[in-house]
Coordinates of C-alpha atoms in Angstrom, one line a residue:
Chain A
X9 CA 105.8 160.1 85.3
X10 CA 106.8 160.3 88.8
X11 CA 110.0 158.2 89.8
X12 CA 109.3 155.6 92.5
X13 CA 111.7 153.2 94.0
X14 CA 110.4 150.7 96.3
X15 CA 112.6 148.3 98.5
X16 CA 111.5 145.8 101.0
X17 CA 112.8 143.5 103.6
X18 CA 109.9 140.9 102.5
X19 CA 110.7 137.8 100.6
X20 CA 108.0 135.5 100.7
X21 CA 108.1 132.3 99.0
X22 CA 105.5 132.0 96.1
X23 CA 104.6 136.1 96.5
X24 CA 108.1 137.9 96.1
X25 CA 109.5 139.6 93.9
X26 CA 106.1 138.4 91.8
X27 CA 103.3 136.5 92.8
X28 CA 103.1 133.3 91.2
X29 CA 101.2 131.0 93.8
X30 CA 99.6 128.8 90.5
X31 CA 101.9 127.1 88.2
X32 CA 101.3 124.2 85.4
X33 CA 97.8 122.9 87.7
X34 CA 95.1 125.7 87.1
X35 CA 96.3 126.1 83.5
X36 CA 95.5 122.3 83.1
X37 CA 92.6 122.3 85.5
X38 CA 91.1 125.3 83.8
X39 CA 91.5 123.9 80.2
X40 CA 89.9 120.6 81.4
X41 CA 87.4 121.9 83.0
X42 CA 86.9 124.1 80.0
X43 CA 86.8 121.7 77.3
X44 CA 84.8 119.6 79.6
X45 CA 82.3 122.4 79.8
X46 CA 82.0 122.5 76.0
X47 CA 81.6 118.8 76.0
X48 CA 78.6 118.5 78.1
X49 CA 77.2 122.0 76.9
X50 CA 77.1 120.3 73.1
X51 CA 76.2 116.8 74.0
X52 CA 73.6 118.0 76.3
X53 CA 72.2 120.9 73.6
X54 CA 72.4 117.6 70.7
X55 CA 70.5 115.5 73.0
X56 CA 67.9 118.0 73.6
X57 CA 67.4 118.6 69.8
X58 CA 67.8 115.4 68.3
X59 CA 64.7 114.1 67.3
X60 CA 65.8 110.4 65.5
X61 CA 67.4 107.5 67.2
X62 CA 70.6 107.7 65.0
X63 CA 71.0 111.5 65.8
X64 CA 70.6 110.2 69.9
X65 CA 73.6 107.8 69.0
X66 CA 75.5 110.3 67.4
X67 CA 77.8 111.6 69.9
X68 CA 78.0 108.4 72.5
X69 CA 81.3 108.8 73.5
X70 CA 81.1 112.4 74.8
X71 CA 79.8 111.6 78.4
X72 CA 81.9 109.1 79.5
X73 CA 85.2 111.3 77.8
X74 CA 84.0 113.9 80.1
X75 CA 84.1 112.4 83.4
X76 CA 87.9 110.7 82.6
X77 CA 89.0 114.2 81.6
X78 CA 87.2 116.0 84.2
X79 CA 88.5 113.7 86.3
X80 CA 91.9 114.4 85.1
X81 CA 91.1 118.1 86.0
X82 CA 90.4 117.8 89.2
X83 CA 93.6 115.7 90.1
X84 CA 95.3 118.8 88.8
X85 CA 93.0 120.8 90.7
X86 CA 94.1 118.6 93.6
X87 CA 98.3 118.6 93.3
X88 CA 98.1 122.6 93.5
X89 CA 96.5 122.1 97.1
X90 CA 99.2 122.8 99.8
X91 CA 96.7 121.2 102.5
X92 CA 95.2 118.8 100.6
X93 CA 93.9 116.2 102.9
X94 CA 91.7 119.1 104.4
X95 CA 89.9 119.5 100.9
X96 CA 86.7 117.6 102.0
X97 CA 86.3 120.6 104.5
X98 CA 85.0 122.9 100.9
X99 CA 82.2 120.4 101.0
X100 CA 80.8 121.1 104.5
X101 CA 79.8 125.0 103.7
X102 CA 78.7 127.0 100.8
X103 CA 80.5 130.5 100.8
X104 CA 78.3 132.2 98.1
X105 CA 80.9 135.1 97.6
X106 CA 83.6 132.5 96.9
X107 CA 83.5 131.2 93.0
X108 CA 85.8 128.5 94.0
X109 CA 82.8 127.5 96.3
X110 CA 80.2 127.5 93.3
X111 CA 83.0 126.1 91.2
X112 CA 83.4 123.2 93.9
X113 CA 79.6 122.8 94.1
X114 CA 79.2 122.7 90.6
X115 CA 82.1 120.4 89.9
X116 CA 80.0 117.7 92.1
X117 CA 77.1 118.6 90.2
X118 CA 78.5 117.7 87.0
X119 CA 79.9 114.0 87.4
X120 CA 76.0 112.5 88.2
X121 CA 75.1 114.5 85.0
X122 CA 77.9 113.1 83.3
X123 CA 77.0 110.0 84.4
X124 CA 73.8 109.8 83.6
X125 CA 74.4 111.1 79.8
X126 CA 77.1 108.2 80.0
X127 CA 74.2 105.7 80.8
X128 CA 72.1 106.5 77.7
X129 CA 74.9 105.3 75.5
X130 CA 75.7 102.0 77.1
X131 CA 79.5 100.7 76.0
X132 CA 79.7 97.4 73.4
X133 CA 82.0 96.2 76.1
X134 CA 83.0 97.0 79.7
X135 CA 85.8 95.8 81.3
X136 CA 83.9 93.6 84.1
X137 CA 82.2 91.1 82.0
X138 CA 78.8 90.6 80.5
X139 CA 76.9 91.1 83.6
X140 CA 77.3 94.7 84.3
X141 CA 77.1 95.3 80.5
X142 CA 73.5 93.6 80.8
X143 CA 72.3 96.1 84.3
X144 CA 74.1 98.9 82.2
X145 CA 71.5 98.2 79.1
X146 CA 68.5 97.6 81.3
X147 CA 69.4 100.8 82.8
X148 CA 69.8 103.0 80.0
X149 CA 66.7 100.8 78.0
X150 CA 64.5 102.1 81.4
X151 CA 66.3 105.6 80.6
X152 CA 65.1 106.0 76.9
X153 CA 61.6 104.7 78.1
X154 CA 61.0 107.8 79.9
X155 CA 61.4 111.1 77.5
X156 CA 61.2 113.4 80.1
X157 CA 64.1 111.7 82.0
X158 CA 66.0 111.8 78.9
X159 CA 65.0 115.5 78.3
X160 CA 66.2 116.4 82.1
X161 CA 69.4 114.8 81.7
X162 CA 70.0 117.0 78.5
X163 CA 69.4 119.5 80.2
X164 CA 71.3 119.5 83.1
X165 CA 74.4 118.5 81.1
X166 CA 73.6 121.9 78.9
X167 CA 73.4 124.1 82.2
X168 CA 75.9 122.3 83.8
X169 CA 78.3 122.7 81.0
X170 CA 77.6 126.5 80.6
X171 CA 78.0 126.8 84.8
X172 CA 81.6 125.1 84.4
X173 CA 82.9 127.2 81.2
X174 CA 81.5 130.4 82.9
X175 CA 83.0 129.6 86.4
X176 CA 86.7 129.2 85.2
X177 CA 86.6 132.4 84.2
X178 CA 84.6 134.3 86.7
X179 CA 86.9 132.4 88.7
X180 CA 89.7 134.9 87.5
X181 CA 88.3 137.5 87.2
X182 CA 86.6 138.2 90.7
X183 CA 90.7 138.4 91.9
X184 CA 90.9 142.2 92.9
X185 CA 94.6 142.3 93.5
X186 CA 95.3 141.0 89.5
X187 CA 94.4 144.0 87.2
X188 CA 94.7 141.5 84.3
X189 CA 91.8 139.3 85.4
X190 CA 89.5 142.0 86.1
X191 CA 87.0 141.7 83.5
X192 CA 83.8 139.9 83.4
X193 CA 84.7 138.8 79.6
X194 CA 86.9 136.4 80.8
X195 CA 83.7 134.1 82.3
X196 CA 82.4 134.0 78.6
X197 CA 85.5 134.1 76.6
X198 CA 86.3 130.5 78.6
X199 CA 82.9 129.6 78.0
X200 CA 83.7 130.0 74.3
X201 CA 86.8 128.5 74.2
X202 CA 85.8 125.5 75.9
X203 CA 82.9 125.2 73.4
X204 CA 85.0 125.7 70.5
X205 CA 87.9 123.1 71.9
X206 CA 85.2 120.5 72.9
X207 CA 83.7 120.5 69.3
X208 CA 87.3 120.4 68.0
X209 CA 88.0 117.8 70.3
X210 CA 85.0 115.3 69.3
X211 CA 86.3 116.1 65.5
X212 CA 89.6 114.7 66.1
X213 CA 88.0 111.9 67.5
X214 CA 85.7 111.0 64.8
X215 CA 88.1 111.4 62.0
X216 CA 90.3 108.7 64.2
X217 CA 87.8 106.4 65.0
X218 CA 85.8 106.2 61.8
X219 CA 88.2 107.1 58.7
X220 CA 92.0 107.8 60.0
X221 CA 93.0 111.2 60.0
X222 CA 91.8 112.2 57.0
X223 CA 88.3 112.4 55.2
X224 CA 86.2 114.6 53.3
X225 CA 83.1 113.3 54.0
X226 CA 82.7 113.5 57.5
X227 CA 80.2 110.4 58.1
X228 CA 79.7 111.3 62.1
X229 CA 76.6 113.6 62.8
X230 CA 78.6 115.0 65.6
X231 CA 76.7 118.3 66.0
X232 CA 73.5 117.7 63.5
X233 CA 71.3 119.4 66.1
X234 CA 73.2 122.4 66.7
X235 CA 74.0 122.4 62.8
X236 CA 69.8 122.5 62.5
X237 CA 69.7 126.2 64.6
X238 CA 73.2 127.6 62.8
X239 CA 72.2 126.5 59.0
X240 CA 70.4 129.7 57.0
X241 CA 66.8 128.4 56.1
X242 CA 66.1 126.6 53.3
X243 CA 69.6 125.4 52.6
X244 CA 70.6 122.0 53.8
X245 CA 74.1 121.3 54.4
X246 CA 75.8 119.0 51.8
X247 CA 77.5 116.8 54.5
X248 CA 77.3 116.9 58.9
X249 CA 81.3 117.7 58.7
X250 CA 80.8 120.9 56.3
X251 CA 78.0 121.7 59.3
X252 CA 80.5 120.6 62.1
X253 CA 83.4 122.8 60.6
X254 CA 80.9 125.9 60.5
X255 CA 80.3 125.4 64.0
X256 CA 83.5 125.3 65.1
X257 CA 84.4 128.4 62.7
X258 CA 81.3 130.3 64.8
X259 CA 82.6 129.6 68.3
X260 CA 86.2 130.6 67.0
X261 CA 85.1 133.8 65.3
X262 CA 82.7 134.6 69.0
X263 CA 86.2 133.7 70.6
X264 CA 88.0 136.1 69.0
X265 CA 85.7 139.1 69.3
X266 CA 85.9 138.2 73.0
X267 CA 89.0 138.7 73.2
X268 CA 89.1 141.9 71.6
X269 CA 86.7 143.1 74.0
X270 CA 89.2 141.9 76.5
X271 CA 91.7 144.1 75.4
X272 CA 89.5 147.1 74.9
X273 CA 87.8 146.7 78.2
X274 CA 91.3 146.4 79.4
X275 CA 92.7 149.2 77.8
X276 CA 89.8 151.9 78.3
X277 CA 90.4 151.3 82.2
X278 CA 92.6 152.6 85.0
X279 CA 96.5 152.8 84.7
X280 CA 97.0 149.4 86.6
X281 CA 95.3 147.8 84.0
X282 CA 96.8 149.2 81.1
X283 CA 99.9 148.4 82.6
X284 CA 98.8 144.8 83.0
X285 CA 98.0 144.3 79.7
X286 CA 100.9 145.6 77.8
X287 CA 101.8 142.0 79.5
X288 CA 99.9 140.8 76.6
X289 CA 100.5 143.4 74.1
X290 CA 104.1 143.9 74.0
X291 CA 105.9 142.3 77.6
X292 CA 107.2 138.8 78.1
X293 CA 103.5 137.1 77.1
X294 CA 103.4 138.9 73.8
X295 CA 104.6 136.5 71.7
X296 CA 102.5 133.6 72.7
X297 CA 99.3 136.1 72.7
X298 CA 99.7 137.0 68.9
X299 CA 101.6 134.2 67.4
X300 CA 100.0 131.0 69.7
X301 CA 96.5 132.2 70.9
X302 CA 95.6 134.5 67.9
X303 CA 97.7 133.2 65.2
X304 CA 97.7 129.8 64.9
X305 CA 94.9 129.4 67.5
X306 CA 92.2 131.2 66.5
X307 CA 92.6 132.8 62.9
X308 CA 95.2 129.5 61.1
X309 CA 92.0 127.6 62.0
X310 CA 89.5 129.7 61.5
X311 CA 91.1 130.2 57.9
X312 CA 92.2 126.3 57.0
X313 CA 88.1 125.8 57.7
X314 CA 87.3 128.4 55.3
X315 CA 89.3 126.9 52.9
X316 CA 87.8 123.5 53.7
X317 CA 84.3 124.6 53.5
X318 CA 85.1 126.4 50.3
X319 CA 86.4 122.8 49.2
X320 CA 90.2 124.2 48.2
X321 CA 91.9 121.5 50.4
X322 CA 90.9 118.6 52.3
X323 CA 89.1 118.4 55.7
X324 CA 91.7 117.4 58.2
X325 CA 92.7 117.3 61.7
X326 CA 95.1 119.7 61.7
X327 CA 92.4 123.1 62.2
X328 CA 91.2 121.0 65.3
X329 CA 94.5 120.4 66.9
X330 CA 95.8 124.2 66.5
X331 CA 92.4 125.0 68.3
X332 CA 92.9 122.5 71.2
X333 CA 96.6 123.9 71.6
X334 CA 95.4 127.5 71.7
X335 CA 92.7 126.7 74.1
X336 CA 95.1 125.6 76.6
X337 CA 98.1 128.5 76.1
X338 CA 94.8 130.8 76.2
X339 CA 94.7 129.6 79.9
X340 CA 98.4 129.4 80.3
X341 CA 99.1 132.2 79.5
X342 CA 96.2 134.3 81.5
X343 CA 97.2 132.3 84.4
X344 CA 100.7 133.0 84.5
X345 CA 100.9 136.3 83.6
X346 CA 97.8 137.8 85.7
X347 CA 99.5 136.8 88.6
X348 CA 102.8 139.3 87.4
X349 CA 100.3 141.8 87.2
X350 CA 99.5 143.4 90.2
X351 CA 98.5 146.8 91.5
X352 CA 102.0 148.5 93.0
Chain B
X17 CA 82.4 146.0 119.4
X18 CA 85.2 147.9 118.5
X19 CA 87.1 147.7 115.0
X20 CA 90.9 147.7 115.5
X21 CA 93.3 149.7 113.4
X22 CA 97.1 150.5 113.1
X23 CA 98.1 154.3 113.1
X24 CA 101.8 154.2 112.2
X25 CA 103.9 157.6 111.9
X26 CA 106.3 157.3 108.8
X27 CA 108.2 160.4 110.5
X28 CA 109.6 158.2 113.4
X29 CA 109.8 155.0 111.8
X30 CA 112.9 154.7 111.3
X31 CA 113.1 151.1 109.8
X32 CA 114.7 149.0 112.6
X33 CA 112.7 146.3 112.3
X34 CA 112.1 145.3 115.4
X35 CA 108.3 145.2 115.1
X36 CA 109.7 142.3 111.9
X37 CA 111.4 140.5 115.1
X38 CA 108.8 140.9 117.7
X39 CA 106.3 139.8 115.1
X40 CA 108.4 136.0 114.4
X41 CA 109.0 135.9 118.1
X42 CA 106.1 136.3 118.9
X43 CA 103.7 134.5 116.7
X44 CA 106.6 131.6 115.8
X45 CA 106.4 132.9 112.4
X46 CA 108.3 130.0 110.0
X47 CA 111.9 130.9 108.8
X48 CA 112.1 132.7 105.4
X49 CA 108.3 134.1 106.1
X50 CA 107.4 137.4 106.9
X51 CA 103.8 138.4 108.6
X52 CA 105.3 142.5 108.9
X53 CA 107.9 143.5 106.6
X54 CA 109.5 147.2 106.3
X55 CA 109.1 149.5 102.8
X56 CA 111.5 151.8 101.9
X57 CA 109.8 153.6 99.3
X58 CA 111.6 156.8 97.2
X59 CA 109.6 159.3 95.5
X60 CA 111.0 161.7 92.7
X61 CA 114.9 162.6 91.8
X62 CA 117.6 164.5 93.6
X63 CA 117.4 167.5 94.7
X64 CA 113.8 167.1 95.7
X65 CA 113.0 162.9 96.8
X66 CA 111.1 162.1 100.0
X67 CA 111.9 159.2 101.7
X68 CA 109.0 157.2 103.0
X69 CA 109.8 154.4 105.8
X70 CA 106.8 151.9 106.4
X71 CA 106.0 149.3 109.0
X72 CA 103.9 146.6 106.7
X73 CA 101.7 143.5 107.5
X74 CA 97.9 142.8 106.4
X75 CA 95.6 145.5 106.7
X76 CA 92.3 143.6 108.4
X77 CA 90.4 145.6 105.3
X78 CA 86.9 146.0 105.8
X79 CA 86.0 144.6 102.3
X80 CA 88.4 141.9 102.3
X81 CA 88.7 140.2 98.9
X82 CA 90.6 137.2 100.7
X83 CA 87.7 136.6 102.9
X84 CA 85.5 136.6 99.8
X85 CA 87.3 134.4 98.1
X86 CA 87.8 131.8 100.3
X87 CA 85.7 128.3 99.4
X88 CA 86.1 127.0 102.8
X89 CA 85.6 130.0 105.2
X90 CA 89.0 129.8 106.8
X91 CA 89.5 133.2 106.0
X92 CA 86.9 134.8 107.5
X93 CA 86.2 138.4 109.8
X94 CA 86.5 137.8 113.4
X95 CA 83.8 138.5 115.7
X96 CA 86.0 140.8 118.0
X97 CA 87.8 144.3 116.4
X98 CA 86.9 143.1 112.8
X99 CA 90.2 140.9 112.8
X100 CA 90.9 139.2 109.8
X101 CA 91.8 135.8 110.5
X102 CA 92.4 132.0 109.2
X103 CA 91.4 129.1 110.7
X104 CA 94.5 126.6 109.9
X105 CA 91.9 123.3 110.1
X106 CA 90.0 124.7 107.7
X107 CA 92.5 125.7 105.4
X108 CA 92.9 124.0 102.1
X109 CA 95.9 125.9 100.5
X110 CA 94.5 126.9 97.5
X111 CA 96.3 130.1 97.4
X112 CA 93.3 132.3 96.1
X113 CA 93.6 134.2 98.9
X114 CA 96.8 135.3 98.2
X115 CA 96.0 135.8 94.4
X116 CA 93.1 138.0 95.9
X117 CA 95.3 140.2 98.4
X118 CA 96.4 143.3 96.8
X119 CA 99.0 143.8 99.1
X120 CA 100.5 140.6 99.5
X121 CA 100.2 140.2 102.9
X122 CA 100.0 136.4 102.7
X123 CA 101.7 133.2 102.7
X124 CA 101.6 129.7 102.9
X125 CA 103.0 128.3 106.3
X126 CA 105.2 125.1 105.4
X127 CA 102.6 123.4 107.6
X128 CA 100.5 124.0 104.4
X129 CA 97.9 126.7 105.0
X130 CA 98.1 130.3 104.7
X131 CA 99.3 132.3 107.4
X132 CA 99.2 136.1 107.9
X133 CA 99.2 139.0 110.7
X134 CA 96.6 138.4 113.6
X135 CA 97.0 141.8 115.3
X136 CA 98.3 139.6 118.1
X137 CA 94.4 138.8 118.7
X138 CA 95.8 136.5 121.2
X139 CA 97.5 139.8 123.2
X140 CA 94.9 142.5 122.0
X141 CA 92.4 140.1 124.0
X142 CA 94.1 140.4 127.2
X143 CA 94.6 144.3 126.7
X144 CA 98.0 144.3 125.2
X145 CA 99.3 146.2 122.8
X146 CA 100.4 143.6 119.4
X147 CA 103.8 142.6 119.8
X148 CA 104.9 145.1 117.1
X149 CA 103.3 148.1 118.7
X150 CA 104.9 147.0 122.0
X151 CA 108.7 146.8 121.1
X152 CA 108.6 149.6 118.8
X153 CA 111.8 151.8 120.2
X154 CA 110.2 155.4 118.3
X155 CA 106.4 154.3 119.3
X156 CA 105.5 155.1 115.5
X157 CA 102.9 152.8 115.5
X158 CA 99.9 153.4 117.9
X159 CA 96.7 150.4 117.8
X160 CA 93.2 151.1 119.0
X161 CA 89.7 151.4 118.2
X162 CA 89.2 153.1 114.9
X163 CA 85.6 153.9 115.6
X164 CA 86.3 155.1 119.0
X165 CA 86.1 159.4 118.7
X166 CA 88.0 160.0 121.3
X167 CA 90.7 156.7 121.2
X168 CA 94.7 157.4 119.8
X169 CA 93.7 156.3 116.6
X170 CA 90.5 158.4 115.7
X171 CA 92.4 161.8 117.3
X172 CA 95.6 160.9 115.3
X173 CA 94.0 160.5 111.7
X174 CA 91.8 163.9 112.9
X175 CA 95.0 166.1 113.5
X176 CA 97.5 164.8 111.2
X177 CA 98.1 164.4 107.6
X178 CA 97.9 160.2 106.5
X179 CA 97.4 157.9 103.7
X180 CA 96.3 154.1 103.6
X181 CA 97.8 151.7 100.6
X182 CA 95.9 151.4 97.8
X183 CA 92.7 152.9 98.8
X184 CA 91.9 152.7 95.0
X185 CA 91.4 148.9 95.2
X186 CA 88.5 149.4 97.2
X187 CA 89.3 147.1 99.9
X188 CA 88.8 149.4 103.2
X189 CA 92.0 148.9 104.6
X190 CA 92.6 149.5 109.0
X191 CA 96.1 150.7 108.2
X192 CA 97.2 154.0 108.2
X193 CA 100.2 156.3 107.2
X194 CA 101.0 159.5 108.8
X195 CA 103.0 161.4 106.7

């Protein structure tokens, strides 16, 4: 190898010695936006499937979860702006080369969705008094009267939700300049990870709300209608949370073959990239990457559910929490050190 | 319409960085922020290195992937010489544009929108030289019309030896090296 040294006079704040423009707000952004994708990609795909009206009030809380946390995202998105008062200006143009354009567009998009799903499941309280609970229920009983509506509203929450999961990675991975983001896995890969968060996500939830943090029954049809597609014919699953756990186990296990085809895609390209990656492999990221993301992330989980589904220990909350923490050092850790990795 | 490009001679630069002062002067670039910045870059060991001095700012690509990027269309490709330039009002500081430049030609101006070389539009327009070209005491760095046959910069990159930064990222950059 030939032996370069490289000096300069530059010292730009935020781009020398390394680029590191993004700090704790896209990691957060991107893991909100994520999990919110998986939220409205499941809820959507449930209501579209659910045939009964106790599978339609199965997952009621979902909408309305989305909008605070997408919210949440976008005020994130907001404190990384360094000219924020100008960000109405992304809303007079489309630039369709720009993901952060779609992603804007598509952000907007999403809250009437949202929204909408919200209104089908109207709250046993809200906090302005009876009236508005009363429009709230006329509303969403005017809703439920029209099965189409209901059936568009599905489905824009299930192409919306895919849109959003897909974007924050494409959004990465368009970046020329950071050979660790150039791969159109990353698009899918956050897709899944959103999925597979949002689903863990709702399960937390559920054991909370309707049995403390422990059961082994799983009384909540969280995910009955995706359950219907992923069951093998002819066998009907003994309880929804045995169903829920092999779902969550799926989107894991599609996870984690994205990710090796991360690293492969990675590692059968150009020097730059190689280089970028042994980031991940073996530099300062390493440890998080195998221990964090693909230790107790992906496989700790994907192994407590087997165990669970095998009945050899008890359904818990813990599986769920491991993959909501590896969800967001996925995106931590992608953020931070892409922007080390750079072509010179 | 022409499209404007840098020819700069590594053999007579010899580092001053005056084309780093003219350039703040100038343009009122911020303290502590550089639009041009000078590379001293050392290849191989002793007894055999070559010493490589270059004159740095953005390189107006032709394919910019900060233009691309942009959500807003700040960044965008001027009309005139294929300049690439951002509109401040625009601007929303998002940084993907300097996530997207592979040569880290950008920054964010304290004002809060990124900032980067013009070519001294506002000079090249009257028909001056950019205030780098013009102070630079070797003339290492000639400016003109890159598509022009019989312009400095076309006869310059026809009879001599010269190299653009990371051609391999496919970006199309107006910069060039003689060496």
């Amino acid at each position: 190898m030939q032996h370069v040294e490289i000096s300069t006079t530059r010292a730009n704040p935020l781009v020398d010695p390394v680029l590191q423009v993004w700090g704790w707000e896209i990691p957060v952004y991107l893991f909100l936006g994520g999990l919110v994708a998986g939220l409205l990609a499941l809820s959507g795909f449930y209501l579209l499937r659910s045939r009964t009206a106790s599978e339609r009030g199965a997952w009621p809380q979902a909408p309305m979860l989305g909008v605070v946390l997408l919210t949440l995202g976008m005020g994130a998105l907001f404190l990384d702006l360094d000219h924020p008062w100008y960000v109405w200006r992304v809303y007079l143009t489309f630039e369709p080369a720009s993901p952060m354009s779609w992603g804007s567009w598509i952000l907007i998009l999403v809250y009437p969705a949202l929204f909408a799903a919200a209104l089908l499941h109207p709250p046993e309280r809200v906090p302005f008094g009876a009236g508005l609970l009363a429009v709230i229920r006329r509303g969403s009983e005017w809703m439920w009267a029209r099965p189409r509506l209901v059936q568009a509203i599905a489905l824009s929450n299930l192409v919306g939700g895919i849109a959003l999961g897909l974007y924050t990675g494409i959004l990465l991975g368009t970046m020329v300049a950071r050979p660790l983001w150039n791969s159109a896995i990353l698009g899918p890969l956050f897709l899944f990870s959103g999925l597979s968060s949002a689903a863990a996500l709702m399960h937390v939830l559920t054991l909370v709300r309707t049995h403390g943090l422990v059961d082994s029954t799983y009384a909540d049809l969280l995910l009955h209608g995706l359950f219907q597609l992923l069951k093998p014919p002819g066998r009907d699953p003994s309880t929804a949370g045995e169903a829920m756990v092999r779902a969550d186990a799926a989107f894991l296990s599609v996870e984690g073959a994205l990710i090796a085809l991360f690293v492969i895609g990675l590692a059968a390209s150009t020097e730059v990239q190689q280089q970028a990656l042994q980031l991940l492999l073996t530099g300062a990221y390493a440890p998080v990457f195998w221990c964090l993301i693909l230790g107790t992330g992906i496989l700790v989980p994907l192994v407590l559910q087997s165990l669970e589904l095998a009945g050899r220990i008890r359904h818990t909350v813990v599986p769920a929490l491991l993959v909501i923490a590896g969800a967001f050092l996925l995106r931590w850790v992608l953020v931070q050190a892409g922007q080390v990795s750079s072509w010179t | 319409m022409p499209r404007l490009a840098m020819v700069i001679d590594t053999r007579r630069c010899v580092g001053c960085g005056d084309c780093v002062v003219a350039c703040k002067v100038e343009n009122d670039v911020p303290l502590g922020h550089d639009r041009d910045w000078i590379v001293e870059e050392i290849r191989g060991r002793c007894p055999g290195p070559t010493l490589e001095i270059r004159s740095e700012r953005c390189h107006h690509c032709a394919d910019p992937p900060c233009v691309y990027c942009c959500p807003t269309g700040a960044s965008h490709i001027h009309d005139y010489g294929g300049v690439v330039l951002v509109t401040a009002s625009k601007c929303i500081g998002c940084k993907a544009c300097l996530a997207a430049c592979p040569y880290g030609a950008r920054f964010i101006h304290p004002d809060g929108y990124a900032d980067k070389c013009t070519f001294c539009l506002h000079r090249v327009e009257k028909g001056l030289d950019p205030a780098c070209v013009a102070v630079c005491p070797t003339h290492c760095m000639t400016f003109g019309d890159l598509d022009d046959p019989l312009g400095p910069v076309r006869r310059l990159l026809d009879s001599r030896p010269h190299h653009a930064l990371l051609p391999e990222a496919g970006t199309e950059p107006c910069i060039f090296y003689l060496t």
